[in-house]
Amino acid sequence: MVTIAERLDLAYARVEKAAQQRKFAHSDDHPVTILAVSKTKPVELIEQAYQHGQRQFGESYVQEAVDKILHLKERKDIEWHFIGPIQSNKSRLVAEHFGWVQSVDRLKIARRLNEQRPNNLMPLNVLIQVNISADENKSGCRLEELDELADFIHNSRQLNLRGLMTITEQTDDKNKQLQYFQQMKACFDRLKDQYPQLDTLSMGMSGDLEPAVIAGATMVRIGTDIFGSRK
Ligand SMILES: *Cc1c(COP(=O)(O)O)cnc(C)c1O
């Protein structure tokens, strides 16, 4: 049986290989973090990944995630990222328990997270989710909405704007995939001109991490290839 540790090593090797390709193509070198997406998976598997050195974990379902975070609260160096859709009535739990939220796509949610983030915690790190492929089934703001949202988050005391996230349309067309990721990178660079502190471009999953890294992702979100398929 393949262990979580072996799967993590394989994922890091894939990222490393793609990062080398990017470096040759663009002489652009920066580290790429793997977010281990542990949604639907038990804390035992998170613990195995932790024992192998993994510290960043992503969750998509608020209540399930909060249970795991509380269970693992002794592991103070775990960085928890919320990556799922945020309903208004769940925003408080996200604001209270996570270090990062990658799926902010509208003003209403940004405003609630800012108000609900406890004052004794560091500002919540925020990525704006962009619907780059304008896929009707995906959440994320449209490109036209990005500037207003970025401006609001930047000016919110309890939020710390760190960058952008995207989930692209499922497609087998490798060129199209790469194009979406390149559009995101251009969008990120443009926003970074305005907010130089931005440092995180989260894109690419188990099936498409290579084109994402080649296009300039600083973080890829890997679930299946680390923890196995989900039901
Ligand atoms: C589930 C999920 C992932 C992980 O997808 P895999 O294909 O299992 O690697 C990445 N990002 C988001 C936003 C997710 O919801």
Short mmCIF file of C-alpha atoms and ligand atoms in Angstrom, two decimals:
data_model
loop_
_atom_site.label_atom_id
_atom_site.label_comp_id
_atom_site.label_asym_id
_atom_site.label_seq_id
_atom_site.Cartn_x
_atom_site.Cartn_y
_atom_site.Cartn_z
CA MET A 1 0.00 0.00 0.00
CA VAL A 2 1.22 3.48 -0.83
CA THR A 3 1.50 5.65 2.27
CA ILE A 4 0.47 9.28 2.66
CA ALA A 5 4.17 10.12 3.08
CA GLU A 6 5.02 8.52 -0.28
CA ARG A 7 2.12 10.28 -1.99
CA LEU A 8 3.25 13.62 -0.57
CA ASP A 9 6.78 13.02 -1.83
CA LEU A 10 5.40 12.24 -5.29
CA ALA A 11 3.30 15.42 -5.30
CA TYR A 12 6.33 17.50 -4.27
CA ALA A 13 8.40 15.86 -7.03
CA ARG A 14 5.74 16.76 -9.63
CA VAL A 15 5.65 20.35 -8.42
CA GLU A 16 9.43 20.56 -8.42
CA LYS A 17 9.66 19.26 -11.98
CA ALA A 18 7.08 21.75 -13.23
CA ALA A 19 8.80 24.57 -11.34
CA GLN A 20 12.05 23.74 -13.15
CA GLN A 21 10.25 24.03 -16.49
CA ARG A 22 8.89 27.43 -15.50
CA LYS A 23 12.31 28.56 -14.40
CA PHE A 24 13.83 27.66 -17.77
CA ALA A 25 11.02 29.31 -19.68
CA HIS A 26 10.66 32.53 -17.68
CA SER A 27 13.77 32.73 -15.48
CA ASP A 28 11.15 33.16 -12.76
CA ASP A 29 11.98 31.34 -9.54
CA HIS A 30 9.81 31.21 -6.44
CA PRO A 31 8.78 28.45 -4.06
CA VAL A 32 5.49 26.61 -4.61
CA THR A 33 3.57 25.47 -1.55
CA ILE A 34 1.35 22.42 -1.59
CA LEU A 35 -1.95 22.83 0.22
CA ALA A 36 -3.00 19.32 1.29
CA VAL A 37 -6.77 19.23 0.75
CA SER A 38 -8.11 16.97 3.46
CA LYS A 39 -11.87 17.51 3.06
CA THR A 40 -13.91 14.37 3.82
CA LYS A 41 -10.77 12.63 5.14
CA PRO A 42 -10.27 11.63 8.78
CA VAL A 43 -7.88 13.34 11.19
CA GLU A 44 -5.69 10.22 11.23
CA LEU A 45 -4.66 10.92 7.65
CA ILE A 46 -4.03 14.59 8.40
CA GLU A 47 -1.85 13.45 11.29
CA GLN A 48 0.15 11.17 8.96
CA ALA A 49 0.78 14.04 6.57
CA TYR A 50 1.73 16.26 9.51
CA GLN A 51 4.23 13.66 10.73
CA HIS A 52 5.79 13.81 7.27
CA GLY A 53 6.24 17.58 7.56
CA GLN A 54 3.10 18.90 5.88
CA ARG A 55 1.75 22.03 7.60
CA GLN A 56 -0.79 23.62 5.23
CA PHE A 57 -4.20 21.95 5.03
CA GLY A 58 -7.31 22.90 3.06
CA GLU A 59 -10.93 22.18 4.00
CA SER A 60 -14.20 22.88 2.19
CA TYR A 61 -17.02 22.06 4.62
CA VAL A 62 -17.22 24.37 7.61
CA GLN A 63 -18.59 22.12 10.34
CA GLU A 64 -16.44 19.13 9.40
CA ALA A 65 -13.40 21.40 9.29
CA VAL A 66 -14.05 23.02 12.67
CA ASP A 67 -14.34 19.57 14.28
CA LYS A 68 -10.94 18.60 12.86
CA ILE A 69 -9.32 21.92 13.81
CA LEU A 70 -10.49 21.53 17.39
CA HIS A 71 -9.35 17.92 17.45
CA LEU A 72 -5.87 18.92 16.26
CA LYS A 73 -5.58 22.13 18.29
CA GLU A 74 -2.35 20.98 19.94
CA ARG A 75 -0.74 21.12 16.48
CA LYS A 76 -0.34 24.87 16.67
CA ASP A 77 1.81 25.15 13.57
CA ILE A 78 -0.86 23.82 11.22
CA GLU A 79 -2.08 26.50 8.84
CA TRP A 80 -5.76 25.93 8.05
CA HIS A 81 -7.15 27.24 4.75
CA PHE A 82 -10.85 27.42 4.01
CA ILE A 83 -11.38 26.76 0.28
CA GLY A 84 -15.11 25.98 -0.05
CA PRO A 85 -18.12 28.13 -0.84
CA ILE A 86 -19.01 30.41 2.11
CA GLN A 87 -22.62 30.78 3.15
CA SER A 88 -23.44 33.89 5.19
CA ASN A 89 -24.60 31.87 8.19
CA LYS A 90 -21.26 30.01 8.30
CA SER A 91 -18.92 32.98 7.93
CA ARG A 92 -18.47 33.42 11.68
CA LEU A 93 -17.07 29.90 12.10
CA VAL A 94 -14.66 30.55 9.24
CA ALA A 95 -13.57 33.88 10.77
CA GLU A 96 -13.02 32.30 14.17
CA HIS A 97 -11.17 29.10 13.26
CA PHE A 98 -9.13 29.55 10.09
CA GLY A 99 -5.88 31.36 9.34
CA TRP A 100 -6.67 31.73 5.66
CA VAL A 101 -9.74 31.84 3.46
CA GLN A 102 -9.24 31.37 -0.28
CA SER A 103 -12.83 31.56 -1.48
CA VAL A 104 -13.93 35.16 -0.89
CA ASP A 105 -15.88 36.21 -3.97
CA ARG A 106 -18.29 38.91 -2.86
CA LEU A 107 -18.39 42.06 -0.74
CA LYS A 108 -21.06 40.80 1.60
CA ILE A 109 -18.89 37.89 2.74
CA ALA A 110 -15.75 40.02 2.98
CA ARG A 111 -17.62 42.49 5.20
CA ARG A 112 -18.92 39.75 7.49
CA LEU A 113 -15.50 38.09 7.82
CA ASN A 114 -13.94 41.43 8.74
CA GLU A 115 -16.59 42.10 11.39
CA GLN A 116 -16.49 38.57 12.75
CA ARG A 117 -12.74 38.04 12.91
CA PRO A 118 -11.94 38.13 16.65
CA ASN A 119 -9.71 41.04 17.67
CA ASN A 120 -7.29 38.83 19.56
CA LEU A 121 -6.41 36.92 16.37
CA MET A 122 -4.13 38.00 13.53
CA PRO A 123 -6.03 39.44 10.55
CA LEU A 124 -7.51 36.69 8.41
CA ASN A 125 -5.41 36.04 5.29
CA VAL A 126 -7.64 36.36 2.24
CA LEU A 127 -7.45 35.21 -1.36
CA ILE A 128 -10.09 36.44 -3.75
CA GLN A 129 -11.55 33.60 -5.79
CA VAL A 130 -11.81 34.53 -9.47
CA ASN A 131 -14.04 32.72 -11.95
CA ILE A 132 -11.54 33.05 -14.79
CA SER A 133 -13.28 30.64 -17.15
CA ALA A 134 -16.64 32.38 -16.49
CA ASP A 135 -18.01 28.91 -15.78
CA GLU A 136 -21.62 29.17 -14.62
CA ASN A 137 -21.21 26.21 -12.29
CA LYS A 138 -18.26 27.66 -10.43
CA SER A 139 -18.17 30.27 -7.75
CA GLY A 140 -15.72 33.15 -7.87
CA CYS A 141 -16.08 36.80 -8.77
CA ARG A 142 -15.99 38.04 -12.34
CA LEU A 143 -12.95 39.97 -13.49
CA GLU A 144 -14.95 43.22 -13.55
CA GLU A 145 -15.70 42.84 -9.84
CA LEU A 146 -12.13 42.21 -8.76
CA ASP A 147 -10.88 45.76 -8.19
CA GLU A 148 -13.75 46.79 -5.94
CA LEU A 149 -13.41 43.64 -3.85
CA ALA A 150 -9.63 43.99 -3.56
CA ASP A 151 -9.99 47.60 -2.47
CA PHE A 152 -12.52 46.68 0.21
CA ILE A 153 -10.39 43.84 1.62
CA HIS A 154 -7.25 45.94 1.53
CA ASN A 155 -9.00 48.56 3.66
CA SER A 156 -10.45 46.07 6.18
CA ARG A 157 -8.56 46.02 9.45
CA GLN A 158 -9.17 42.35 10.25
CA LEU A 159 -8.45 41.09 6.72
CA ASN A 160 -5.09 40.74 5.04
CA LEU A 161 -5.25 40.55 1.24
CA ARG A 162 -2.68 37.98 0.09
CA GLY A 163 -3.64 37.17 -3.49
CA LEU A 164 -5.93 35.22 -5.80
CA MET A 165 -7.37 31.73 -6.14
CA THR A 166 -9.10 30.02 -9.04
CA ILE A 167 -10.72 26.72 -9.89
CA THR A 168 -10.86 26.40 -13.66
CA GLU A 169 -13.43 24.68 -15.79
CA GLN A 170 -12.86 20.94 -16.20
CA THR A 171 -11.32 20.45 -19.62
CA ASP A 172 -9.02 17.95 -21.30
CA ASP A 173 -7.73 20.69 -23.57
CA LYS A 174 -4.25 21.32 -22.14
CA ASN A 175 -3.77 24.54 -24.08
CA LYS A 176 -6.98 26.00 -22.79
CA GLN A 177 -6.02 25.06 -19.24
CA LEU A 178 -2.67 26.75 -19.60
CA GLN A 179 -4.36 29.84 -21.06
CA TYR A 180 -6.68 30.19 -18.07
CA PHE A 181 -3.75 29.91 -15.68
CA GLN A 182 -1.77 32.46 -17.68
CA GLN A 183 -4.73 34.85 -17.58
CA MET A 184 -4.82 34.44 -13.80
CA LYS A 185 -1.12 35.14 -13.57
CA ALA A 186 -1.53 38.33 -15.62
CA CYS A 187 -4.41 39.37 -13.40
CA PHE A 188 -2.33 38.65 -10.28
CA ASP A 189 0.63 40.67 -11.59
CA ARG A 190 -1.63 43.61 -12.39
CA LEU A 191 -3.13 43.56 -8.90
CA LYS A 192 0.31 43.19 -7.36
CA ASP A 193 1.41 46.42 -9.04
CA GLN A 194 -1.25 48.10 -6.92
CA TYR A 195 -0.73 45.99 -3.76
CA PRO A 196 2.94 44.94 -3.69
CA GLN A 197 2.46 42.81 -0.56
CA LEU A 198 0.47 40.18 -2.53
CA ASP A 199 2.38 36.90 -2.54
CA THR A 200 -0.05 34.05 -3.18
CA LEU A 201 -1.51 32.75 -6.43
CA SER A 202 -3.42 29.55 -5.63
CA MET A 203 -4.23 27.47 -8.71
CA GLY A 204 -3.89 23.87 -9.87
CA MET A 205 -5.22 20.67 -8.33
CA SER A 206 -4.32 16.96 -8.64
CA GLY A 207 -5.29 16.83 -12.31
CA ASP A 208 -3.78 20.09 -13.53
CA LEU A 209 -0.96 21.14 -11.23
CA GLU A 210 1.72 21.16 -13.97
CA PRO A 211 0.22 23.86 -16.21
CA ALA A 212 -0.66 25.89 -13.10
CA VAL A 213 2.91 25.81 -11.79
CA ILE A 214 4.35 26.53 -15.23
CA ALA A 215 2.05 29.57 -15.49
CA GLY A 216 3.23 30.88 -12.11
CA ALA A 217 1.18 29.39 -9.25
CA THR A 218 2.73 29.88 -5.81
CA MET A 219 0.35 27.35 -4.25
CA VAL A 220 -1.33 24.22 -5.61
CA ARG A 221 -4.23 22.50 -3.83
CA ILE A 222 -3.86 18.72 -3.86
CA GLY A 223 -6.52 16.40 -2.44
CA THR A 224 -6.94 13.13 -4.34
CA ASP A 225 -3.27 12.58 -5.14
CA ILE A 226 -2.34 12.81 -1.45
CA PHE A 227 -5.31 11.34 0.43
CA GLY A 228 -6.92 9.15 -2.25
CA SER A 229 -10.22 9.58 -4.04
CA ARG A 230 -13.29 10.90 -2.23
CA LYS A 231 -16.75 9.28 -2.20
C1 LIG B 1 -11.44 19.52 -3.41
C2 LIG B 1 -10.71 20.71 -3.86
C3 LIG B 1 -9.37 20.61 -4.31
C4 LIG B 1 -8.63 19.30 -4.43
O1 LIG B 1 -8.99 18.65 -5.62
P1 LIG B 1 -8.26 17.27 -6.06
O2 LIG B 1 -8.68 17.14 -7.47
O3 LIG B 1 -8.79 16.21 -5.16
O4 LIG B 1 -6.80 17.47 -5.92
C5 LIG B 1 -8.74 21.78 -4.67
N1 LIG B 1 -9.33 22.98 -4.58
C6 LIG B 1 -10.60 23.13 -4.16
C7 LIG B 1 -11.21 24.48 -4.08
C8 LIG B 1 -11.33 22.00 -3.79
O5 LIG B 1 -12.59 22.14 -3.37
#
